[in-house]
Coordinates of N, CA and C in Angstrom, one line a residue:
Chain A
R175 N 0.8 -1.2 0.0 CA 0.0 0.0 0.0 C 0.9 1.2 0.0
K176 N 0.3 2.3 -0.7 CA 1.1 3.5 -0.8 C 1.2 4.2 0.6
E177 N 2.1 5.1 0.7 CA 2.4 5.7 2.0 C 1.9 7.1 2.0
V178 N 1.8 7.6 3.3 CA 1.5 8.9 3.6 C 2.6 9.4 4.4
E179 N 3.2 10.6 4.0 CA 4.4 11.0 4.7 C 4.2 12.4 5.3
Q180 N 4.7 12.6 6.5 CA 4.7 13.8 7.2 C 6.1 14.1 7.8
D181 N 6.4 15.4 7.9 CA 7.6 15.8 8.7 C 7.4 15.5 10.1
P182 N 8.2 14.7 10.8 CA 7.9 14.3 12.2 C 8.1 15.5 13.2
G183 N 8.8 16.5 12.7 CA 9.1 17.6 13.7 C 10.1 17.2 14.7
P184 N 10.2 17.8 15.9 CA 9.1 18.7 16.3 C 9.3 20.1 15.8
F185 N 8.1 20.8 15.6 CA 8.1 22.2 15.3 C 8.0 22.9 16.6
N186 N 9.0 23.8 16.9 CA 8.9 24.6 18.1 C 8.6 26.0 17.7
V187 N 7.4 26.5 18.1 CA 6.9 27.7 17.6 C 6.5 28.6 18.7
P188 N 6.8 29.9 18.7 CA 6.4 30.8 19.8 C 4.9 31.1 19.7
E189 N 4.3 31.2 20.9 CA 2.9 31.5 21.0 C 2.5 32.7 20.1
G190 N 1.4 32.6 19.4 CA 1.0 33.7 18.6 C 1.5 33.7 17.1
A191 N 2.4 32.8 16.9 CA 3.0 32.7 15.5 C 2.0 31.8 14.7
T192 N 2.3 31.9 13.4 CA 1.6 31.0 12.4 C 2.5 29.8 12.0
V193 N 1.9 28.7 12.0 CA 2.7 27.5 11.6 C 1.9 26.7 10.6
A194 N 2.7 26.1 9.7 CA 2.0 25.3 8.7 C 2.8 24.0 8.5
F195 N 2.1 22.9 8.2 CA 2.8 21.7 7.8 C 2.0 21.0 6.7
N196 N 2.8 20.2 6.0 CA 2.2 19.5 4.9 C 2.2 18.0 5.1
C197 N 1.5 17.3 4.3 CA 1.4 15.8 4.3 C 1.3 15.4 2.8
T198 N 2.2 14.5 2.4 CA 2.1 14.1 1.0 C 1.6 12.7 0.9
Y199 N 0.9 12.4 -0.1 CA 0.4 11.0 -0.3 C 0.7 10.6 -1.7
S200 N 0.9 9.3 -1.9 CA 1.4 8.8 -3.2 C 0.3 8.1 -4.1
N201 N -0.9 7.9 -3.5 CA -1.9 7.2 -4.3 C -2.9 8.3 -4.8
S202 N -2.8 8.4 -6.1 CA -3.7 9.5 -6.8 C -5.1 9.2 -6.7
A203 N -5.5 7.9 -6.4 CA -6.9 7.6 -6.3 C -7.5 7.9 -4.9
S204 N -6.7 8.5 -4.0 CA -7.2 8.8 -2.7 C -8.4 9.7 -2.8
Q205 N -9.4 9.4 -1.9 CA -10.7 10.0 -2.0 C -11.0 11.0 -1.0
S206 N -10.6 10.8 0.2 CA -10.9 11.8 1.2 C -9.8 12.0 2.2
F207 N -9.8 13.1 2.8 CA -8.6 13.5 3.6 C -9.0 14.2 4.9
F208 N -8.2 14.0 6.0 CA -8.6 14.5 7.3 C -7.3 14.9 8.0
W209 N -7.5 15.8 8.9 CA -6.4 16.1 9.9 C -7.0 15.7 11.3
Y210 N -6.2 15.0 12.0 CA -6.5 14.6 13.4 C -5.4 15.2 14.3
R211 N -5.8 15.3 15.5 CA -4.9 15.8 16.5 C -4.8 14.7 17.6
Q212 N -3.6 14.5 18.1 CA -3.4 13.5 19.2 C -2.6 14.1 20.3
D213 N -3.1 14.2 21.4 CA -2.4 14.6 22.6 C -1.7 13.4 23.2
C214 N -0.6 13.6 24.0 CA 0.2 12.6 24.6 C -0.7 11.6 25.4
R215 N -0.6 10.3 25.0 CA -1.3 9.2 25.8 C -2.8 9.4 25.6
K216 N -3.2 10.0 24.6 CA -4.7 10.1 24.3 C -5.0 9.5 22.9
E217 N -6.3 9.4 22.6 CA -6.7 8.9 21.3 C -6.7 10.0 20.3
P218 N -6.5 9.7 19.0 CA -6.6 10.7 18.0 C -8.1 11.3 17.9
K219 N -8.1 12.6 17.7 CA -9.4 13.3 17.6 C -9.5 14.0 16.3
L220 N -10.6 14.0 15.7 CA -10.8 14.7 14.4 C -10.6 16.2 14.6
L221 N -9.7 16.8 13.8 CA -9.6 18.3 13.8 C -10.4 18.9 12.7
M222 N -10.2 18.4 11.5 CA -11.1 18.9 10.4 C -10.9 18.0 9.2
S223 N -12.0 17.9 8.4 CA -11.9 17.3 7.1 C -11.2 18.3 6.2
V224 N -10.7 17.7 5.1 CA -10.1 18.6 4.1 C -10.8 18.5 2.8
Y225 N -11.3 19.6 2.3 CA -12.2 19.6 1.1 C -11.3 20.2 -0.1
S226 N -11.7 19.8 -1.3 CA -11.0 20.2 -2.5 C -10.8 21.7 -2.6
S227 N -11.8 22.4 -2.1 CA -11.8 23.9 -2.3 C -11.1 24.5 -1.1
G228 N -10.6 23.8 -0.2 CA -10.0 24.3 1.0 C -11.0 24.7 2.0
N229 N -10.7 24.6 3.2 CA -11.7 25.0 4.3 C -11.0 25.5 5.5
E230 N -11.8 26.3 6.2 CA -11.3 27.0 7.4 C -12.2 26.8 8.6
D231 N -11.6 26.6 9.7 CA -12.4 26.5 11.0 C -11.6 27.3 12.0
G232 N -12.1 28.5 12.2 CA -11.4 29.4 13.2 C -10.0 29.7 12.8
R233 N -9.1 29.3 13.6 CA -7.7 29.6 13.3 C -7.0 28.6 12.4
F234 N -7.7 27.6 12.1 CA -7.2 26.5 11.3 C -7.7 26.5 9.8
T235 N -6.7 26.3 8.9 CA -7.1 26.2 7.5 C -6.5 25.0 6.9
A236 N -7.3 24.2 6.2 CA -6.8 23.0 5.5 C -6.9 23.2 4.0
Q237 N -5.9 22.7 3.3 CA -5.9 22.8 1.8 C -5.5 21.4 1.3
L238 N -6.1 21.2 0.1 CA -5.8 20.0 -0.7 C -5.3 20.4 -2.0
N239 N -4.1 19.8 -2.4 CA -3.6 20.0 -3.7 C -3.5 18.6 -4.4
R240 N -4.5 18.3 -5.2 CA -4.5 17.0 -5.9 C -3.4 16.8 -6.9
A241 N -3.1 17.9 -7.6 CA -2.1 17.8 -8.6 C -0.7 17.4 -8.1
S242 N -0.4 18.0 -6.9 CA 0.9 17.7 -6.3 C 0.8 16.7 -5.2
Q243 N -0.4 16.2 -4.9 CA -0.7 15.2 -4.0 C -0.2 15.5 -2.6
Y244 N -0.7 16.6 -2.1 CA -0.4 16.9 -0.7 C -1.6 17.7 -0.1
I245 N -1.7 17.6 1.3 CA -2.6 18.4 2.0 C -1.8 19.2 3.0
S246 N -2.4 20.3 3.4 CA -1.7 21.2 4.3 C -2.6 21.6 5.5
L247 N -2.0 22.0 6.6 CA -2.7 22.5 7.7 C -2.0 23.8 8.2
L248 N -2.7 24.9 8.3 CA -2.2 26.1 8.7 C -2.9 26.5 10.0
I249 N -2.0 26.9 11.0 CA -2.6 27.3 12.3 C -2.1 28.8 12.5
R250 N -3.1 29.6 12.6 CA -2.8 31.1 12.9 C -2.9 31.4 14.4
D251 N -2.2 32.4 14.8 CA -2.3 32.8 16.2 C -2.2 31.7 17.2
S252 N -1.2 30.9 17.1 CA -1.1 29.6 17.8 C -1.1 29.8 19.3
K253 N -1.8 28.9 20.0 CA -2.0 28.9 21.4 C -1.2 27.7 22.0
L254 N -0.9 27.9 23.3 CA -0.2 26.8 24.0 C -0.9 25.5 23.9
S255 N -2.3 25.6 23.9 CA -3.1 24.4 23.8 C -3.0 23.7 22.5
D256 N -2.4 24.4 21.5 CA -2.3 23.7 20.2 C -1.1 22.7 20.2
S257 N -0.3 22.6 21.2 CA 0.8 21.7 21.3 C 0.2 20.3 21.3
A258 N 0.6 19.5 20.3 CA 0.0 18.1 20.1 C 0.8 17.5 18.9
T259 N 0.4 16.3 18.6 CA 0.8 15.7 17.3 C -0.3 15.8 16.3
Y260 N 0.0 16.2 15.1 CA -1.1 16.3 14.1 C -0.9 15.2 13.0
L261 N -1.9 14.5 12.9 CA -1.9 13.3 12.0 C -2.7 13.6 10.7
C262 N -2.1 13.3 9.6 CA -3.0 13.4 8.4 C -3.5 12.0 8.0
V263 N -4.6 12.0 7.4 CA -5.3 10.7 7.1 C -5.8 10.7 5.7
V264 N -5.5 9.7 5.0 CA -5.9 9.5 3.6 C -6.8 8.3 3.5
N265 N -8.0 8.5 3.0 CA -8.9 7.4 2.8 C -8.9 7.1 1.3
M266 N -8.5 5.9 0.9 CA -8.4 5.5 -0.5 C -9.6 4.7 -0.9
G267 N -10.6 4.7 -0.1 CA -11.8 3.9 -0.4 C -11.7 2.5 0.2
S268 N -10.7 1.8 -0.3 CA -10.5 0.4 0.2 C -9.6 0.3 1.4
W269 N -8.9 1.4 1.7 CA -8.0 1.3 2.9 C -7.8 2.7 3.4
I270 N -7.4 2.8 4.7 CA -7.1 4.1 5.3 C -5.7 4.1 5.8
I271 N -5.0 5.2 5.6 CA -3.6 5.3 6.1 C -3.5 6.6 6.9
F272 N -2.9 6.4 8.0 CA -2.6 7.6 8.9 C -1.1 7.9 8.7
G273 N -0.8 9.2 8.6 CA 0.6 9.6 8.7 C 1.1 9.4 10.1
K274 N 2.4 9.4 10.2 CA 3.0 9.2 11.6 C 2.9 10.4 12.5
G275 N 2.5 11.5 11.9 CA 2.3 12.7 12.7 C 3.4 13.7 12.7
T276 N 3.0 14.9 12.9 CA 4.0 16.0 13.1 C 3.8 16.6 14.5
R277 N 4.9 16.6 15.3 CA 4.8 17.1 16.6 C 5.0 18.6 16.6
L278 N 4.1 19.2 17.3 CA 4.1 20.7 17.4 C 4.2 21.1 18.9
H279 N 5.2 21.9 19.2 CA 5.3 22.5 20.5 C 5.1 24.0 20.4
I280 N 4.2 24.6 21.1 CA 4.0 26.0 21.2 C 4.7 26.5 22.4
L281 N 5.6 27.4 22.2 CA 6.5 27.9 23.3 C 5.9 29.2 23.9
P282 N 5.9 29.3 25.2 CA 5.3 30.6 25.8 C 6.3 31.7 25.6
Chain B
D103 N -24.1 11.8 24.6 CA -24.0 10.7 23.6 C -22.7 10.0 23.9
A104 N -22.8 8.7 24.1 CA -21.6 7.9 24.4 C -20.7 7.8 23.1
G105 N -19.4 7.8 23.4 CA -18.5 7.6 22.3 C -18.2 6.2 22.1
V106 N -17.1 5.9 21.4 CA -16.6 4.5 21.3 C -16.1 4.1 22.6
I107 N -16.5 2.9 23.1 CA -16.0 2.4 24.4 C -15.2 1.2 24.2
Q108 N -14.0 1.2 24.8 CA -13.1 0.1 24.7 C -12.8 -0.4 26.1
S109 N -12.5 -1.7 26.2 CA -12.1 -2.3 27.4 C -11.1 -3.5 27.2
P110 N -10.2 -3.7 28.1 CA -9.9 -2.9 29.2 C -9.1 -1.7 28.8
R111 N -8.8 -0.7 29.7 CA -8.0 0.4 29.4 C -6.5 0.0 29.4
H112 N -6.2 -0.9 30.3 CA -4.8 -1.3 30.4 C -4.8 -2.8 30.6
E113 N -3.8 -3.5 30.0 CA -3.7 -4.9 30.2 C -2.2 -5.3 30.2
V114 N -1.8 -6.0 31.3 CA -0.5 -6.5 31.4 C -0.6 -8.0 31.6
T115 N 0.1 -8.7 30.7 CA 0.0 -10.2 30.8 C 1.3 -10.8 30.3
E116 N 1.4 -12.1 30.6 CA 2.7 -12.8 30.3 C 2.6 -13.3 28.8
M117 N 3.7 -13.4 28.2 CA 3.7 -13.9 26.8 C 3.1 -15.3 26.8
G118 N 2.4 -15.6 25.7 CA 1.8 -16.9 25.6 C 0.3 -16.9 26.0
Q119 N -0.1 -15.9 26.8 CA -1.5 -15.8 27.2 C -2.4 -15.3 26.1
E120 N -3.6 -15.6 26.2 CA -4.6 -15.1 25.2 C -5.1 -13.7 25.7
V121 N -5.1 -12.8 24.8 CA -5.6 -11.4 25.1 C -6.8 -11.1 24.3
T122 N -7.9 -10.6 24.9 CA -9.1 -10.2 24.2 C -9.4 -8.7 24.5
L123 N -9.4 -7.9 23.5 CA -9.8 -6.5 23.6 C -11.2 -6.3 23.0
R124 N -11.9 -5.4 23.7 CA -13.3 -5.3 23.3 C -13.6 -3.8 22.9
C125 N -14.7 -3.7 22.1 CA -15.0 -2.4 21.6 C -16.5 -2.3 21.4
K126 N -17.1 -1.2 21.8 CA -18.5 -0.9 21.5 C -18.5 0.3 20.7
P127 N -18.9 0.3 19.4 CA -18.9 1.5 18.6 C -20.1 2.4 18.9
I128 N -20.0 3.6 18.3 CA -21.1 4.5 18.5 C -22.3 4.0 17.9
S129 N -23.5 4.1 18.5 CA -24.7 3.6 18.0 C -25.1 4.3 16.7
G130 N -25.4 3.4 15.7 CA -25.7 4.0 14.4 C -24.6 4.0 13.4
H131 N -23.4 3.8 13.9 CA -22.2 3.8 13.0 C -22.1 2.4 12.3
N132 N -21.9 2.4 11.0 CA -21.9 1.1 10.3 C -20.5 0.5 10.1
S133 N -19.5 1.4 10.3 CA -18.1 0.9 10.1 C -17.3 0.9 11.4
L134 N -16.5 -0.2 11.6 CA -15.7 -0.3 12.8 C -14.3 -0.7 12.4
F135 N -13.3 0.0 13.0 CA -11.9 -0.2 12.7 C -11.1 -0.5 13.9
W136 N -10.1 -1.4 13.7 CA -9.1 -1.7 14.8 C -7.8 -1.2 14.3
Y137 N -7.1 -0.5 15.2 CA -5.8 0.1 14.9 C -4.8 -0.4 16.0
R138 N -3.5 -0.3 15.6 CA -2.4 -0.5 16.6 C -1.5 0.6 16.5
Q139 N -1.0 1.2 17.6 CA -0.1 2.3 17.5 C 1.1 2.0 18.3
T140 N 2.3 2.2 17.7 CA 3.6 2.1 18.4 C 4.4 3.3 18.0
M141 N 5.5 3.5 18.8 CA 6.3 4.7 18.4 C 7.0 4.5 17.1
M142 N 7.4 3.2 16.8 CA 8.2 3.0 15.6 C 7.3 3.0 14.3
R143 N 6.1 2.5 14.4 CA 5.3 2.3 13.2 C 4.1 3.2 13.1
G144 N 3.9 4.0 14.2 CA 2.7 4.9 14.1 C 1.4 4.2 14.3
L145 N 0.4 4.7 13.7 CA -1.0 4.2 13.8 C -1.2 3.3 12.5
E146 N -1.5 2.1 12.8 CA -1.7 1.1 11.6 C -3.1 0.5 11.7
L147 N -3.7 0.5 10.6 CA -5.0 -0.1 10.5 C -4.8 -1.6 10.4
L148 N -5.5 -2.4 11.2 CA -5.4 -3.8 11.3 C -6.5 -4.5 10.5
I149 N -7.7 -4.0 10.7 CA -8.9 -4.7 10.1 C -10.1 -3.7 10.2
Y150 N -11.0 -3.8 9.2 CA -12.2 -3.0 9.4 C -13.4 -3.8 8.9
F151 N -14.6 -3.4 9.5 CA -15.8 -4.1 9.3 C -16.8 -3.0 8.7
N152 N -17.7 -3.4 7.8 CA -18.8 -2.7 7.4 C -20.1 -3.5 7.7
N153 N -21.0 -3.0 8.4 CA -22.2 -3.7 8.7 C -21.9 -5.1 9.3
N154 N -21.0 -5.1 10.2 CA -20.5 -6.3 10.9 C -19.7 -7.3 10.1
V155 N -19.5 -7.0 8.8 CA -18.8 -8.0 8.0 C -17.3 -7.5 7.8
P156 N -16.3 -8.4 8.0 CA -14.9 -8.0 7.8 C -14.7 -7.7 6.4
I157 N -14.2 -6.5 6.1 CA -14.0 -6.1 4.7 C -12.6 -6.4 4.2
D158 N -11.6 -6.0 5.1 CA -10.2 -6.2 4.7 C -9.4 -6.4 6.0
D159 N -8.8 -7.6 6.1 CA -8.0 -7.9 7.3 C -6.5 -7.9 7.0
S160 N -6.1 -7.3 5.9 CA -4.7 -7.5 5.4 C -3.7 -6.8 6.3
G161 N -4.2 -5.9 7.2 CA -3.3 -5.3 8.2 C -3.1 -6.1 9.4
M162 N -3.7 -7.2 9.5 CA -3.5 -8.1 10.7 C -2.1 -8.7 10.6
P163 N -1.3 -8.5 11.6 CA 0.1 -8.9 11.4 C 0.3 -10.4 11.2
E164 N -0.4 -11.2 11.9 CA -0.2 -12.7 11.8 C -1.5 -13.4 12.2
D165 N -1.4 -14.8 12.0 CA -2.5 -15.6 12.3 C -2.8 -15.6 13.8
R166 N -1.9 -15.1 14.6 CA -2.2 -15.0 16.0 C -3.3 -14.0 16.3
F167 N -3.5 -13.1 15.4 CA -4.5 -12.0 15.6 C -5.8 -12.4 14.9
S168 N -6.9 -12.2 15.6 CA -8.2 -12.4 15.0 C -9.2 -11.4 15.5
A169 N -10.2 -11.0 14.7 CA -11.2 -10.1 15.1 C -12.6 -10.5 14.7
K170 N -13.5 -10.2 15.5 CA -14.9 -10.6 15.2 C -15.8 -9.4 15.5
M171 N -17.0 -9.5 14.8 CA -18.0 -8.5 15.1 C -19.4 -9.2 15.1
P172 N -19.8 -9.8 16.2 CA -21.0 -10.6 16.1 C -22.3 -9.8 16.0
N173 N -22.2 -8.6 16.3 CA -23.4 -7.7 16.1 C -23.0 -6.3 16.0
A174 N -23.9 -5.4 15.7 CA -23.6 -4.0 15.4 C -23.0 -3.2 16.6
S175 N -23.1 -3.8 17.8 CA -22.7 -3.0 19.0 C -21.5 -3.6 19.7
F176 N -20.8 -4.6 19.1 CA -19.7 -5.2 19.8 C -18.7 -5.8 18.8
S177 N -17.4 -5.6 19.2 CA -16.4 -6.3 18.4 C -15.2 -6.7 19.4
T178 N -14.5 -7.7 19.0 CA -13.4 -8.1 19.8 C -12.2 -8.3 18.9
L179 N -11.0 -8.0 19.4 CA -9.7 -8.3 18.8 C -9.0 -9.2 19.7
K180 N -8.6 -10.4 19.2 CA -8.0 -11.4 20.1 C -6.6 -11.7 19.6
I181 N -5.7 -11.9 20.5 CA -4.3 -12.3 20.2 C -4.0 -13.6 21.0
Q182 N -3.7 -14.6 20.3 CA -3.4 -15.9 20.9 C -2.5 -16.7 20.1
P183 N -1.3 -17.0 20.6 CA -0.7 -16.6 21.9 C -0.1 -15.2 21.7
S184 N 0.0 -14.5 22.8 CA 0.5 -13.1 22.8 C 2.1 -13.2 22.9
E185 N 2.7 -12.2 22.3 CA 4.2 -12.1 22.3 C 4.6 -10.7 22.8
P186 N 5.8 -10.5 23.3 CA 6.2 -9.1 23.8 C 6.1 -8.1 22.7
R187 N 6.3 -8.5 21.4 CA 6.3 -7.5 20.3 C 4.9 -7.0 20.0
D188 N 3.9 -7.6 20.6 CA 2.5 -7.2 20.5 C 2.2 -6.0 21.4
S189 N 3.1 -5.7 22.2 CA 2.9 -4.5 23.2 C 2.7 -3.3 22.4
A190 N 1.6 -2.6 22.6 CA 1.2 -1.4 21.9 C -0.1 -0.8 22.5
V191 N -0.5 0.3 21.9 CA -1.9 0.8 22.2 C -2.8 0.4 21.0
Y192 N -3.9 -0.2 21.4 CA -4.8 -0.7 20.4 C -6.1 0.2 20.5
F193 N -6.4 0.8 19.3 CA -7.5 1.7 19.3 C -8.6 1.0 18.4
C194 N -9.8 1.3 18.8 CA -11.0 1.0 18.0 C -11.6 2.3 17.6
A195 N -12.2 2.3 16.4 CA -12.8 3.5 15.9 C -14.1 3.1 15.1
S196 N -15.0 4.0 15.1 CA -16.2 3.8 14.3 C -16.6 5.0 13.5
S197 N -17.3 4.8 12.4 CA -17.8 5.9 11.6 C -19.1 5.5 10.9
G198 N -19.7 6.6 10.4 CA -20.9 6.3 9.6 C -20.5 5.8 8.2
T199 N -21.5 5.5 7.4 CA -21.2 5.0 6.0 C -20.7 6.0 5.1
G200 N -19.7 5.7 4.3 CA -19.2 6.6 3.3 C -17.7 7.0 3.6
N201 N -17.0 7.2 2.5 CA -15.6 7.6 2.7 C -15.3 8.9 3.3
N202 N -16.3 9.8 3.2 CA -16.1 11.1 3.8 C -16.5 11.2 5.2
Q203 N -16.9 10.1 5.8 CA -17.2 10.1 7.2 C -16.0 10.0 8.1
P204 N -15.8 10.9 9.0 CA -14.6 10.8 9.9 C -14.8 9.7 10.9
Q205 N -13.7 9.2 11.4 CA -13.7 8.2 12.4 C -13.6 8.8 13.8
H206 N -14.3 8.1 14.7 CA -14.3 8.5 16.1 C -13.6 7.4 16.9
F207 N -12.6 7.8 17.7 CA -11.8 6.8 18.4 C -12.2 6.6 19.8
G208 N -12.0 5.3 20.3 CA -12.1 5.0 21.7 C -10.8 5.5 22.4
D209 N -10.8 5.3 23.7 CA -9.7 5.7 24.5 C -8.4 4.8 24.3
G210 N -8.7 3.7 23.7 CA -7.5 2.7 23.5 C -7.3 1.8 24.6
T211 N -6.6 0.7 24.3 CA -6.2 -0.3 25.3 C -4.7 -0.3 25.3
R212 N -4.0 0.0 26.4 CA -2.6 -0.1 26.5 C -2.2 -1.5 26.9
L213 N -1.6 -2.2 26.0 CA -1.3 -3.7 26.2 C 0.2 -3.8 26.4
S214 N 0.6 -4.5 27.4 CA 2.0 -4.8 27.7 C 2.1 -6.3 27.9
I215 N 2.9 -6.9 27.0 CA 3.1 -8.4 27.1 C 4.5 -8.6 27.7
L216 N 4.6 -9.2 28.8 CA 5.9 -9.4 29.5 C 6.6 -10.7 29.0

């Protein structure tokens, strides 16, 4: 099965800054995409779905680039509570692959 | 509204023992997924069910692993015999029908095989 790749980080970012990370996927037949957030020793939780036209939820913006086969997540005005691991998810219809996650540390 | 419920939360057992993990999906969800998470390999899909039927179990690492879903509200993942390398966090997740439906995860079972 094709892979989903993420920069593992960690990204150390000062509070209030903007941070962005990408996730690349290799299967062009991938159908749907999501960003999940996972806190230490907790379960993954849905952050947002990623739509073809791009979508925004408060300080979070997700983008999909099918031509280059990547999705991105942008966090504006970062908060200490944004510190977590961010997992991208690719649903290929017949299988689901999670990226290994990008660790984000927001520094006070 | 209850989320996905997994039990036990933690299990420590000796190698060679049978381990059974349990999951109750969210009511009304048609799809159920079993994952394993380790530091080295990340979150891996083991098997998933649609309407109680196993659709793809190609992620199951070996014949020692088996999963069942006897009804819409209950699933088990069994390891027999267990080995130390099976130590991981095992998550169950459920979703509605359709590829655009996000998955909702249980709290996971932390399994340690000594």
